PDB file of C-alpha atoms in Angstrom:
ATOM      1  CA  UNK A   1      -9.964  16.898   4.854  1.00 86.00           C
ATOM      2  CA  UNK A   2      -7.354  13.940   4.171  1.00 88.00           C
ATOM      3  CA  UNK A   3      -9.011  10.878   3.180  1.00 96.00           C
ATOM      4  CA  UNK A   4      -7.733   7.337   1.779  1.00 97.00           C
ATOM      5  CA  UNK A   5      -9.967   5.071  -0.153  1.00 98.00           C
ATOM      6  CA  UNK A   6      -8.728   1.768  -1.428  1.00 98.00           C
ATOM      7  CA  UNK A   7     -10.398  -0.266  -4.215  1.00 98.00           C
ATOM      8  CA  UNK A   8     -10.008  -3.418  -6.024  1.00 98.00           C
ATOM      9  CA  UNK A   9      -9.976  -6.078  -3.733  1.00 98.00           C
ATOM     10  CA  UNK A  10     -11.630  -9.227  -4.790  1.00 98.00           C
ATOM     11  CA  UNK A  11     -11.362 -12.803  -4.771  1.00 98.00           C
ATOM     12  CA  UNK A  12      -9.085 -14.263  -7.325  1.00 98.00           C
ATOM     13  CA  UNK A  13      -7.447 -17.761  -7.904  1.00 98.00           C
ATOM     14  CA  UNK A  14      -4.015 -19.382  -6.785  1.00 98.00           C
ATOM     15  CA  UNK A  15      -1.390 -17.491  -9.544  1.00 98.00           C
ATOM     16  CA  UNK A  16      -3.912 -14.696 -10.229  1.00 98.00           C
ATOM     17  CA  UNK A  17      -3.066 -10.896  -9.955  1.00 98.00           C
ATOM     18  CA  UNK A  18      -4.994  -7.674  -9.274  1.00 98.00           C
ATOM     19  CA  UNK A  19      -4.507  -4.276  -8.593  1.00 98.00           C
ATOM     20  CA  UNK A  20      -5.053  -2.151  -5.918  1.00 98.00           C
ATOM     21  CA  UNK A  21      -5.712   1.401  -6.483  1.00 98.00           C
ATOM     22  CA  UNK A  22      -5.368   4.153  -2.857  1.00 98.00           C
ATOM     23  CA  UNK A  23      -7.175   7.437  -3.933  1.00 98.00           C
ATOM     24  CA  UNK A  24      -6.215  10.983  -2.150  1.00 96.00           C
ATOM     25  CA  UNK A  25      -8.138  13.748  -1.492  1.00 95.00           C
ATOM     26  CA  UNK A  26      -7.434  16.241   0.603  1.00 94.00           C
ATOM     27  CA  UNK A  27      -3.893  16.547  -0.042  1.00 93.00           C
ATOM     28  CA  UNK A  28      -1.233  15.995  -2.765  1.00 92.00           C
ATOM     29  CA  UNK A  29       0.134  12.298  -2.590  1.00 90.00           C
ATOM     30  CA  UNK A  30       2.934  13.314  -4.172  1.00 89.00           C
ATOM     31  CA  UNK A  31       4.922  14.869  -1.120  1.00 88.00           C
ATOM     32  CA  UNK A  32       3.714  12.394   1.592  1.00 93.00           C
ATOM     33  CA  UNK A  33       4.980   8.829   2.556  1.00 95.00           C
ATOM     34  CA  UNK A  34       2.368   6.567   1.344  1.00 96.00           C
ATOM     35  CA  UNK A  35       2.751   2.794   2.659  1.00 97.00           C
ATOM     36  CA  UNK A  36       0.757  -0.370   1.729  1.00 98.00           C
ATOM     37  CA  UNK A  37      -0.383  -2.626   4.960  1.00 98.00           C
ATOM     38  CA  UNK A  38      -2.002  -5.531   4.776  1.00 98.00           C
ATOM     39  CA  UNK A  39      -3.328  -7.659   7.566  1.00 98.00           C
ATOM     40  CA  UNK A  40      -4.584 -11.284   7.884  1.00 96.00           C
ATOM     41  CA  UNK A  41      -7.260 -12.730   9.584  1.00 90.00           C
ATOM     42  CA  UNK A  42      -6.276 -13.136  12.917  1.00 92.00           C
ATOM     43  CA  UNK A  43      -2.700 -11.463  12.658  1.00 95.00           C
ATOM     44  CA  UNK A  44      -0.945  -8.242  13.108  1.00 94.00           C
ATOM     45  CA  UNK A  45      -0.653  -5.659  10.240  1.00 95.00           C
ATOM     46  CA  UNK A  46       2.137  -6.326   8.150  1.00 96.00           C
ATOM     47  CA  UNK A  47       4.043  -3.667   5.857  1.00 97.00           C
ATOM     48  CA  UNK A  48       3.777  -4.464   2.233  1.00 98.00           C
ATOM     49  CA  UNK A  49       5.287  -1.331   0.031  1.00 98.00           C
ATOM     50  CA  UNK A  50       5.826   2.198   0.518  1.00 97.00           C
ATOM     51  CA  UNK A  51       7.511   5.005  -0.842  1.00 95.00           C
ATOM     52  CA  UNK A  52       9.042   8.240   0.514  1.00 93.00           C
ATOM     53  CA  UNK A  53       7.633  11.223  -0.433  1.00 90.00           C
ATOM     54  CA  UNK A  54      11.533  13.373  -0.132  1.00 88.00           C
ATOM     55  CA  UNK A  55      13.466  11.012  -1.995  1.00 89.00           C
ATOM     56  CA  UNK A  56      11.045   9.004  -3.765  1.00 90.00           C
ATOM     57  CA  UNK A  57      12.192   5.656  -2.846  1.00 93.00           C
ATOM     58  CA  UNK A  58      10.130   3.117  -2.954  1.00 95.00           C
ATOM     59  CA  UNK A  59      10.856  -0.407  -0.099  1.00 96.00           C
ATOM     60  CA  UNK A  60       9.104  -3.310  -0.394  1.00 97.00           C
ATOM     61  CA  UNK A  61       8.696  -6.275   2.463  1.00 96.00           C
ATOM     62  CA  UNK A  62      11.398  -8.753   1.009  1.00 95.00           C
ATOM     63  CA  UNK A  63       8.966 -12.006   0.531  1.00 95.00           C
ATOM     64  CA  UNK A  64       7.164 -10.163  -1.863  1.00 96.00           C
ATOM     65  CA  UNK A  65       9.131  -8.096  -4.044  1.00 94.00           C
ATOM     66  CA  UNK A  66       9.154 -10.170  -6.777  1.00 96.00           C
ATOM     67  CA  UNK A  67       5.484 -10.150  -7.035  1.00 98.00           C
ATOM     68  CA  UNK A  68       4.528  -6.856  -5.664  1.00 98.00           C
ATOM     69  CA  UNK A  69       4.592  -3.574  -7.849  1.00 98.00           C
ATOM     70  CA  UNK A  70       4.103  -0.050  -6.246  1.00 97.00           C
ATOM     71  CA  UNK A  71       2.934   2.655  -8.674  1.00 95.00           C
ATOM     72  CA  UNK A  72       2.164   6.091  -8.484  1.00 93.00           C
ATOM     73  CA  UNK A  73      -0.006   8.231 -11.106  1.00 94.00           C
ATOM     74  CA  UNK A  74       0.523  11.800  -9.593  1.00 91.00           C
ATOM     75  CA  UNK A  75      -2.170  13.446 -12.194  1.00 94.00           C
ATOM     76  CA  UNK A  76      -4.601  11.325 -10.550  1.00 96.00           C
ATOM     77  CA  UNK A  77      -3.321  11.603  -7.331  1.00 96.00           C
ATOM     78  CA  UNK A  78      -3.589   8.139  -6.451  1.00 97.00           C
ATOM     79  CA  UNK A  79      -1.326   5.279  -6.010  1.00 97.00           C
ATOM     80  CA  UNK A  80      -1.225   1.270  -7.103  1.00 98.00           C
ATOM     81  CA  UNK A  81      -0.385  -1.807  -5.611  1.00 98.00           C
ATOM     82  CA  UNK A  82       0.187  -4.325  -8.674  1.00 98.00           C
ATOM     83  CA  UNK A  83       0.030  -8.248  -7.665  1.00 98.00           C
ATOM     84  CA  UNK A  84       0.786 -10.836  -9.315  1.00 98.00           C
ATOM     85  CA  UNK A  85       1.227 -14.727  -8.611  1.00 98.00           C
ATOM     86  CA  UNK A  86      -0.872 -14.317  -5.743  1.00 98.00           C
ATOM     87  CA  UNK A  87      -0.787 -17.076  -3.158  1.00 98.00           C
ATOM     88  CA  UNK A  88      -3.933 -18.243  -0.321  1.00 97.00           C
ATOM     89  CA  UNK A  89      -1.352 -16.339   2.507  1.00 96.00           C
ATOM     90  CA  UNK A  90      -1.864 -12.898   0.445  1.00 98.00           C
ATOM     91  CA  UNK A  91      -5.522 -13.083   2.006  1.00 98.00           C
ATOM     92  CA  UNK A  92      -5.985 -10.428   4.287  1.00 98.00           C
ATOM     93  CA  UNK A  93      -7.013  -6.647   4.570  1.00 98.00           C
ATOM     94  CA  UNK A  94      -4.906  -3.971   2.331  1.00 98.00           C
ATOM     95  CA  UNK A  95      -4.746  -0.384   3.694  1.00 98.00           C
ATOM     96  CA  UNK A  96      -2.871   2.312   2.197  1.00 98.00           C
ATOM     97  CA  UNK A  97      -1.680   5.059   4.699  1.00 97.00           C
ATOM     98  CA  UNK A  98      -0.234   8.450   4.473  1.00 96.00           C
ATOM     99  CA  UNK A  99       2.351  10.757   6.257  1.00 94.00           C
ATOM    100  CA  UNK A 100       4.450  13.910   6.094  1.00 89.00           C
ATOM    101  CA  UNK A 101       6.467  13.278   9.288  1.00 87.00           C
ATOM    102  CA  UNK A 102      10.246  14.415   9.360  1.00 80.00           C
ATOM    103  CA  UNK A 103      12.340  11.752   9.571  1.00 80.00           C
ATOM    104  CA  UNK A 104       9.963   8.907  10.002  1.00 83.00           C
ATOM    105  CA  UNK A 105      10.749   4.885   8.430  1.00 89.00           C
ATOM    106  CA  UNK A 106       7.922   4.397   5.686  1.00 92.00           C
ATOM    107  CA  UNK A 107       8.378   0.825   6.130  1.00 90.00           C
ATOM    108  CA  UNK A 108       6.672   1.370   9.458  1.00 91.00           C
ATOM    109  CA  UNK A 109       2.680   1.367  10.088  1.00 91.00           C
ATOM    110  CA  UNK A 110       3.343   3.262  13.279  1.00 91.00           C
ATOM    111  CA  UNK A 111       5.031   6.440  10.647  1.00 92.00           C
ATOM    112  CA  UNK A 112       1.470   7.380   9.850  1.00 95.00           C
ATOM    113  CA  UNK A 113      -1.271   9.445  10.841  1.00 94.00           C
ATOM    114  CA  UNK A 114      -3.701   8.923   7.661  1.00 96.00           C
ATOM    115  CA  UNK A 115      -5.202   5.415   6.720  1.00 97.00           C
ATOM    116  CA  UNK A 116      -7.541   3.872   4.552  1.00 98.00           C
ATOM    117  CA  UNK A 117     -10.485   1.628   5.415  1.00 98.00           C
ATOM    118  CA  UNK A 118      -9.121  -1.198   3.537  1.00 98.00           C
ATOM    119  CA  UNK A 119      -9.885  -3.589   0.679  1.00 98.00           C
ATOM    120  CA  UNK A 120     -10.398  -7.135   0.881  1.00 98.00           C
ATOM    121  CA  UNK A 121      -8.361  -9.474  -1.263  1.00 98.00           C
ATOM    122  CA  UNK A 122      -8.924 -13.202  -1.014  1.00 98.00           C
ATOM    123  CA  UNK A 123      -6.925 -15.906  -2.951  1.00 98.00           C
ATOM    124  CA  UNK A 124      -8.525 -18.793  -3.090  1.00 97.00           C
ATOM    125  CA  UNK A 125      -9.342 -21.837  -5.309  1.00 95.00           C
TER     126      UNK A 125
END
């Protein structure tokens, strides 16, 4: 059974950071697609990071690659989100999501067939 569970959301100050972690189970991370969502109150859901599981590439949404750091720990079979500087608009629901799709654009949320449940992250003074 393929599951997704996110952890370490929180609230955290204007300029803070935390980390996300996106634990598999069910399958090996390693060869799948695994993309970082997030989604505001109110909005759509908006592609954050993701990386390709054939060649390993990893995209991020251009606003916030100077802040955002995807990480993988393949022993563990779990993946990071690393965020730092974190600004009031970060608020919003983070997924991670999975796929092993031929030929399918990480960067999009409609590439996958697995998700998480989400984690909450809140930046506020």
């Amino acid at each position: 059974q393929v599951q997704l569970v996110e952890s370490g959301g929180g609230l955290v100050q204007p300029g803070g950071s935390l980390r996300l972690s996106c634990a598999a189970s069910g399958f090996s991370l390693d060869r799948y697609d695994i993309g970082w969502f997030r989604q505001a109150p109110g909005k759509g859901r908006e592609g954050v990071s993701c990386i390709t599981g054939v060649t390993k590439r990893i995209y991020y949404a251009e606003s916030l690659k100077d802040r955002f750091t995807f990480s993988r720990d393949n022993a563990k079979n779990t993946v990071y989100l690393q965020m730092n500087s974190l600004k009031p608009e970060d608020t919003g629901v983070y997924f991670c999501a999975a796929s092993n799709r031929m030929y399918s654009q990480c960067t999009l949320s409609g590439s996958y067939d697995y998700w998480g449940r989400g984690t909450q992250v809140s930046v506020s003074s």
